[in-house]
Tab-separated table of C-alpha atoms in Angstrom:
chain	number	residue	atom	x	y	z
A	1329	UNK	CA	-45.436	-35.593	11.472
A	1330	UNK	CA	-47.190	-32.645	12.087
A	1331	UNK	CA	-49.552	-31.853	15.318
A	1332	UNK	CA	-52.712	-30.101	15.450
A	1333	UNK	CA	-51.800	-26.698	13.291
A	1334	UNK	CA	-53.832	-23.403	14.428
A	1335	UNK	CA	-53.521	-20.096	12.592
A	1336	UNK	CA	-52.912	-17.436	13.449
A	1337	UNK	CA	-51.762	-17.649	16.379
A	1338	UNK	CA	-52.175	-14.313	17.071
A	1339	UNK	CA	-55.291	-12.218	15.862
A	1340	UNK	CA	-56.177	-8.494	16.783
A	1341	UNK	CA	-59.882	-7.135	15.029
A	1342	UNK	CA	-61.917	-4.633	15.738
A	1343	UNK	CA	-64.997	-4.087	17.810
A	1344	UNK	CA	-67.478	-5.078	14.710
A	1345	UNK	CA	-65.315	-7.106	12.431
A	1346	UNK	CA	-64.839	-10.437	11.433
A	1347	UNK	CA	-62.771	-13.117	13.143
A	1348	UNK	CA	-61.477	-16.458	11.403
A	1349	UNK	CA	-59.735	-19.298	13.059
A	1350	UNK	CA	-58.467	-21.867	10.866
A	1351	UNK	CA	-57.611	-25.372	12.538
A	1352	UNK	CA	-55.770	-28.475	10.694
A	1353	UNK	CA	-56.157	-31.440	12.444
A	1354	UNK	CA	-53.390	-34.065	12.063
A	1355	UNK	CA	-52.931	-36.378	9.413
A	1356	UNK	CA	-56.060	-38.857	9.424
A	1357	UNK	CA	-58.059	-37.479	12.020
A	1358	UNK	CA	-61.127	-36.736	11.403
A	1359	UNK	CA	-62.722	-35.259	14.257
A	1360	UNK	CA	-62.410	-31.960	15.684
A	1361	UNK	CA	-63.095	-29.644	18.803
A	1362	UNK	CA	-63.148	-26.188	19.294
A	1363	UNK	CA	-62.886	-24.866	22.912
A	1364	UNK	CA	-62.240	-21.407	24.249
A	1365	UNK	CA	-60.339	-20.394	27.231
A	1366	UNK	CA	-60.423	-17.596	29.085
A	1367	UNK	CA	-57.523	-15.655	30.823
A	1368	UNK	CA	-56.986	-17.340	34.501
A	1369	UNK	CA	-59.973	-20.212	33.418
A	1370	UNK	CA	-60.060	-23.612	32.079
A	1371	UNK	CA	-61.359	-24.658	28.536
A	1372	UNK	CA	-65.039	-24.442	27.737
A	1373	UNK	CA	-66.138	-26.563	25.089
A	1374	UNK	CA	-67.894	-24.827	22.002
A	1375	UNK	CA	-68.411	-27.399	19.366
A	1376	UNK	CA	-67.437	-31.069	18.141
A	1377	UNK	CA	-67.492	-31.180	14.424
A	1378	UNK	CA	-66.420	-34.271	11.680
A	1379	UNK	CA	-65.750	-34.376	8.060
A	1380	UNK	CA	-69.083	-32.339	7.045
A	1381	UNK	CA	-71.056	-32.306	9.839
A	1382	UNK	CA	-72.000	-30.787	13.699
A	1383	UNK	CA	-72.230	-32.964	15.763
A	1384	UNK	CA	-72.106	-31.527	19.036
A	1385	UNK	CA	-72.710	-27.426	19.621
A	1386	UNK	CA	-74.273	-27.721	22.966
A	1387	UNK	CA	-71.036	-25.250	23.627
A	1388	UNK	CA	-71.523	-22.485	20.944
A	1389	UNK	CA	-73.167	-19.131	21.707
A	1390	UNK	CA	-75.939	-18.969	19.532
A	1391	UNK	CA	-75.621	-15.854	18.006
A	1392	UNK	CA	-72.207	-14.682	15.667
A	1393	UNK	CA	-70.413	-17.800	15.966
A	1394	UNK	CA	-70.461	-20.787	13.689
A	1395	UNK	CA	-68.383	-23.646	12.560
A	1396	UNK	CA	-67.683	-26.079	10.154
A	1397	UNK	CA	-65.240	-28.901	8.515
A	1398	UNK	CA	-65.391	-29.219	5.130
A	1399	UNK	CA	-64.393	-32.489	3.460
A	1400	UNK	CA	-61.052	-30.341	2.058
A	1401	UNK	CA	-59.339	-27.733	3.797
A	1402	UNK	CA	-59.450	-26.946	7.556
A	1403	UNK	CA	-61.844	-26.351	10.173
A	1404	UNK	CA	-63.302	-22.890	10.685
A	1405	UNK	CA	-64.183	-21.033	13.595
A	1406	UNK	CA	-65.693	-17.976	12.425
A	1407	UNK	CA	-67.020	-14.738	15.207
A	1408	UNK	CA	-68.853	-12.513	13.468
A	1409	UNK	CA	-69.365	-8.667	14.829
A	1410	UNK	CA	-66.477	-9.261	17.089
A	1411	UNK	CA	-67.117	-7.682	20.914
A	1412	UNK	CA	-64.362	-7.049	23.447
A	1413	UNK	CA	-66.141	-10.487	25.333
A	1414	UNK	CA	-64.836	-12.590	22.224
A	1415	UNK	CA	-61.418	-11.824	23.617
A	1416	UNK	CA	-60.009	-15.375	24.754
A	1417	UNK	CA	-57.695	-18.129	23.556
A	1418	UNK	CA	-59.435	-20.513	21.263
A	1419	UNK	CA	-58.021	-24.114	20.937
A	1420	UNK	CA	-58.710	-26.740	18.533
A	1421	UNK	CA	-57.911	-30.367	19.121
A	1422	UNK	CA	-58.402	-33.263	16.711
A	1423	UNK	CA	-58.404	-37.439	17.611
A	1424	UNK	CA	-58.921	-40.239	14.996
A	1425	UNK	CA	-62.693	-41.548	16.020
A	1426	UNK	CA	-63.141	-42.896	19.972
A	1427	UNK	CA	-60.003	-42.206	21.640
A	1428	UNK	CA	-59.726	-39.549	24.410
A	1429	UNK	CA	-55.982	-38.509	23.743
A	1430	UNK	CA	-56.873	-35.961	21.568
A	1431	UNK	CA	-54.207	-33.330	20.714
A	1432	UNK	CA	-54.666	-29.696	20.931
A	1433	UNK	CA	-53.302	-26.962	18.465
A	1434	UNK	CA	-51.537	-24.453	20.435
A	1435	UNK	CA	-54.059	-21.700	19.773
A	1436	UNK	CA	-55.205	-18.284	18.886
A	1437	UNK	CA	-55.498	-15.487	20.784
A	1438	UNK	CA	-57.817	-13.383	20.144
A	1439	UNK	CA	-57.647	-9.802	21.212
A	1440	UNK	CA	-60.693	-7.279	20.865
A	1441	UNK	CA	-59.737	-3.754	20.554
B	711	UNK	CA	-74.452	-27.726	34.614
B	712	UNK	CA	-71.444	-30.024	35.478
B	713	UNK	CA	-68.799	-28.325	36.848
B	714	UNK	CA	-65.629	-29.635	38.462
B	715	UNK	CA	-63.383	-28.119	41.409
B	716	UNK	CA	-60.048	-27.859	41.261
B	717	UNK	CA	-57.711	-27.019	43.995
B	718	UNK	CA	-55.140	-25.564	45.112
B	719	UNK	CA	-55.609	-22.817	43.006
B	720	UNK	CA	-51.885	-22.078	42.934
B	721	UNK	CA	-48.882	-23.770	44.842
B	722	UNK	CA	-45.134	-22.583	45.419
B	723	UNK	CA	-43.072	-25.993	46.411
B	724	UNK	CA	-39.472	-26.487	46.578
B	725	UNK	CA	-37.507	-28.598	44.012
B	726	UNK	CA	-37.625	-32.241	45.203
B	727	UNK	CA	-40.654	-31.603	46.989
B	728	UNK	CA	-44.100	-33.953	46.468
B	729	UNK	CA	-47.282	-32.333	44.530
B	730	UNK	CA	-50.818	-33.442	45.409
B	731	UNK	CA	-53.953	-31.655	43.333
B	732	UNK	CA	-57.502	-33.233	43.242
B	733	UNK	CA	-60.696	-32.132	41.751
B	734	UNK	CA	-64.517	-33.004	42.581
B	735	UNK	CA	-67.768	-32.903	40.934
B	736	UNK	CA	-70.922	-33.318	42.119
B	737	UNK	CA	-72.063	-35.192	38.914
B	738	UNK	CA	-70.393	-38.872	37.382
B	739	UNK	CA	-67.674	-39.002	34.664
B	740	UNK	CA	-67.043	-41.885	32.499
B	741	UNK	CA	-63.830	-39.912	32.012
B	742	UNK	CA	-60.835	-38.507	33.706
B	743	UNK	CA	-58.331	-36.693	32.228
B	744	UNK	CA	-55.270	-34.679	33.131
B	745	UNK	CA	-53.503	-32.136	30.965
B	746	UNK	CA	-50.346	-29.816	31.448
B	747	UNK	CA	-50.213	-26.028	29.588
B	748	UNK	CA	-47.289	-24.103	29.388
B	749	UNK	CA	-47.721	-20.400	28.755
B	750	UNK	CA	-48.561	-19.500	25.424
B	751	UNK	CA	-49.110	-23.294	24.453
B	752	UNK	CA	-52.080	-25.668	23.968
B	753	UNK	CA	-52.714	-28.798	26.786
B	754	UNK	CA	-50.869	-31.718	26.654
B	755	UNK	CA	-52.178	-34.726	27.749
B	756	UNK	CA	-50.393	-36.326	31.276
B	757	UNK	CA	-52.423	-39.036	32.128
B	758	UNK	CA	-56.589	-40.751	31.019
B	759	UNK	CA	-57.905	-42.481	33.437
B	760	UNK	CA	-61.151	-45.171	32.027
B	761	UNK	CA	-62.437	-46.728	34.827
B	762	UNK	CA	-63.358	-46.519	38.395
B	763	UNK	CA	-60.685	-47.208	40.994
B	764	UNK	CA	-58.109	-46.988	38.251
B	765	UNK	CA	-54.578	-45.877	39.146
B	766	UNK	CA	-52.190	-44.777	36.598
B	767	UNK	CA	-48.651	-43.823	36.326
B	768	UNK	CA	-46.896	-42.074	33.712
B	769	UNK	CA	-43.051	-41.341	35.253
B	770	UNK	CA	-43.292	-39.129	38.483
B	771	UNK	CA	-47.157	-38.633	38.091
B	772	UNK	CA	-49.408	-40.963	39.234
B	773	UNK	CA	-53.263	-40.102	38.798
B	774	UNK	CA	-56.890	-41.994	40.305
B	775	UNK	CA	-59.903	-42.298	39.174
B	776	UNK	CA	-62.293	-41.687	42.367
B	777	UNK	CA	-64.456	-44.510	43.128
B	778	UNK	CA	-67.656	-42.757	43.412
B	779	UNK	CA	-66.781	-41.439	40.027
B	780	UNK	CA	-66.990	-37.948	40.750
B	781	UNK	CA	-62.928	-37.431	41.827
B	782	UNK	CA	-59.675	-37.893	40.544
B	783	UNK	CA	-55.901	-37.072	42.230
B	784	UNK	CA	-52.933	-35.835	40.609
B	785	UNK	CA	-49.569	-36.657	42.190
B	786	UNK	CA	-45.809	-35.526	41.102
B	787	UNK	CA	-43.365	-36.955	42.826
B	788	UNK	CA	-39.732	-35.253	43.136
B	789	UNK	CA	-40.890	-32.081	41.614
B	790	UNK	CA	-38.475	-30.580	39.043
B	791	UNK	CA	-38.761	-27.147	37.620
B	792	UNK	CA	-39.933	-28.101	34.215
B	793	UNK	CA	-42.663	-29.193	36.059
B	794	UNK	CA	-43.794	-25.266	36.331
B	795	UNK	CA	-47.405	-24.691	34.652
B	796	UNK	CA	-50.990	-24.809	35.095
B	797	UNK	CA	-52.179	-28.683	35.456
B	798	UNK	CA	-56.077	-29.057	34.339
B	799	UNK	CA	-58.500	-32.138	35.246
B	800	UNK	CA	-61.152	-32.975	32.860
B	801	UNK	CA	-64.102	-34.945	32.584
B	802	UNK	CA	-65.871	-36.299	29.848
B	803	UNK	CA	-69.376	-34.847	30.003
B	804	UNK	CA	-71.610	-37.930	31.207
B	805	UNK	CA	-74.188	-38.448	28.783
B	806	UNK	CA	-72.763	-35.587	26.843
B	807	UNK	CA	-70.747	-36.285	23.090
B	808	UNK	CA	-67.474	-38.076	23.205
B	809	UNK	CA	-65.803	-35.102	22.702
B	810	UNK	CA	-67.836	-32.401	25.314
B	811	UNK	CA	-64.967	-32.378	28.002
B	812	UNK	CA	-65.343	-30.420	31.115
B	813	UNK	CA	-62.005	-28.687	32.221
B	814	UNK	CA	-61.513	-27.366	36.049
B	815	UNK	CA	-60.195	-23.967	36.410
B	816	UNK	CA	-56.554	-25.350	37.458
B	817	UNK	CA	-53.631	-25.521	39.527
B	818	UNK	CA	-50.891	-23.141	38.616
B	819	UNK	CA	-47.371	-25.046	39.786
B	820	UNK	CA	-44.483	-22.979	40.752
B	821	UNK	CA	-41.206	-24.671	41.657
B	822	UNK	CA	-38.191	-22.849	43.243
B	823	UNK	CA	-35.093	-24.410	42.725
């Protein structure tokens, strides 16, 4: 009975290279959040996505980043052109439909060299 | 945009010793949430909190939802020193999707023993 699986958990790229977050929600949910936490900060929503579609990125810079869940596979986070800003701890949590309790992944970290 | 205010920032209590943390807004939440994070780990949900006026107790923690709708408490009774982390209130972004929650900046608990 798996919880929300994030890999890696650990990620070091380059100023200029490509980050990818990968985020498997648990078994039959559907919905997922990304949110990204800075060191001594809460979590700052980036994006709410289902099966296939957005539905919330009111959170997402609007350059370099994107997002999506395909109907297979897991949830992507990808940072394009990483900058030494992108640095952070970047959590995904899933839930089944309406209900708050949703579960977060345990993260990656991010690290911008 | 909404924010919410968290304090203390930090605390240092005894073992055995009570815990009181709050957080304000200035805007309405349908929501209030609380979550603990251990270092290096995702948030794990304490205690949700639906309605206006609610109390709720899960074990030594007891949490309210602020009449107005713009505060909620966080009690721990008889502290222990698993208790030791960073405690985060959340709010469910009024108006906002389901899933656009607004996280304070936290209260990092330290317990001697």
């Amino acid at each position: 009975n798996a919880g929300v699986m994030q890999n890696p958990r650990h990620l070091v790229r380059r100023r200029g290279q490509e980050a990818r977050l990968r985020c498997s929600p648990m078994k039959g949910h559907s919905h997922v959040y990304w949110y990204r936490q800075l060191p001594e900060e809460g979590l700052k929503f980036m994006v709410y996505l289902q099966k296939e579609n957005i539905i919330d990125e009111s959170g997402m810079p609007k350059e370099r980043f994107s997002a999506e869940f395909p109907k297979e596979g897991p949830s992507i986070l990808r940072i394009q052109q990483v900058v030494r800003g992108d640095s952070a701890a970047y959590f995904c949590a899933s839930s089944p439909g309406e209900d708050y309790g949703y579960t977060f992944g345990s993260g990656t970290r991010l690290t911008v060299v | 945009g909404q924010q919410l205010n968290q304090s203390p920032q930090s605390m240092f209590i005894q073992e055995g010793e009570d815990v009181s943390m709050n957080c304000t807004s200035s805007s309405i939440f349908n929501t209030w949430l609380w979550y603990k994070q251990d270092p290096g780990e995702g948030p794990v949900l304490l205690i949700a909190l639906y309605k206006a006026g609610e109390l709720t107790s899960n074990g030594r923690l007891t949490a309210q939802f602020g009449i107005t709708r713009k505060d909620s408490f966080l009690n721990i009774s008889a502290s222990i020193p698993s208790d030791v982390g960073i405690y985060f209130c959340a709010g469910e972004n009024y108006g906002g999707s389901q899933g656009n929650l607004i996280f304070g900046k936290g209260t990092k608990l330290s317990v001697k023993p």
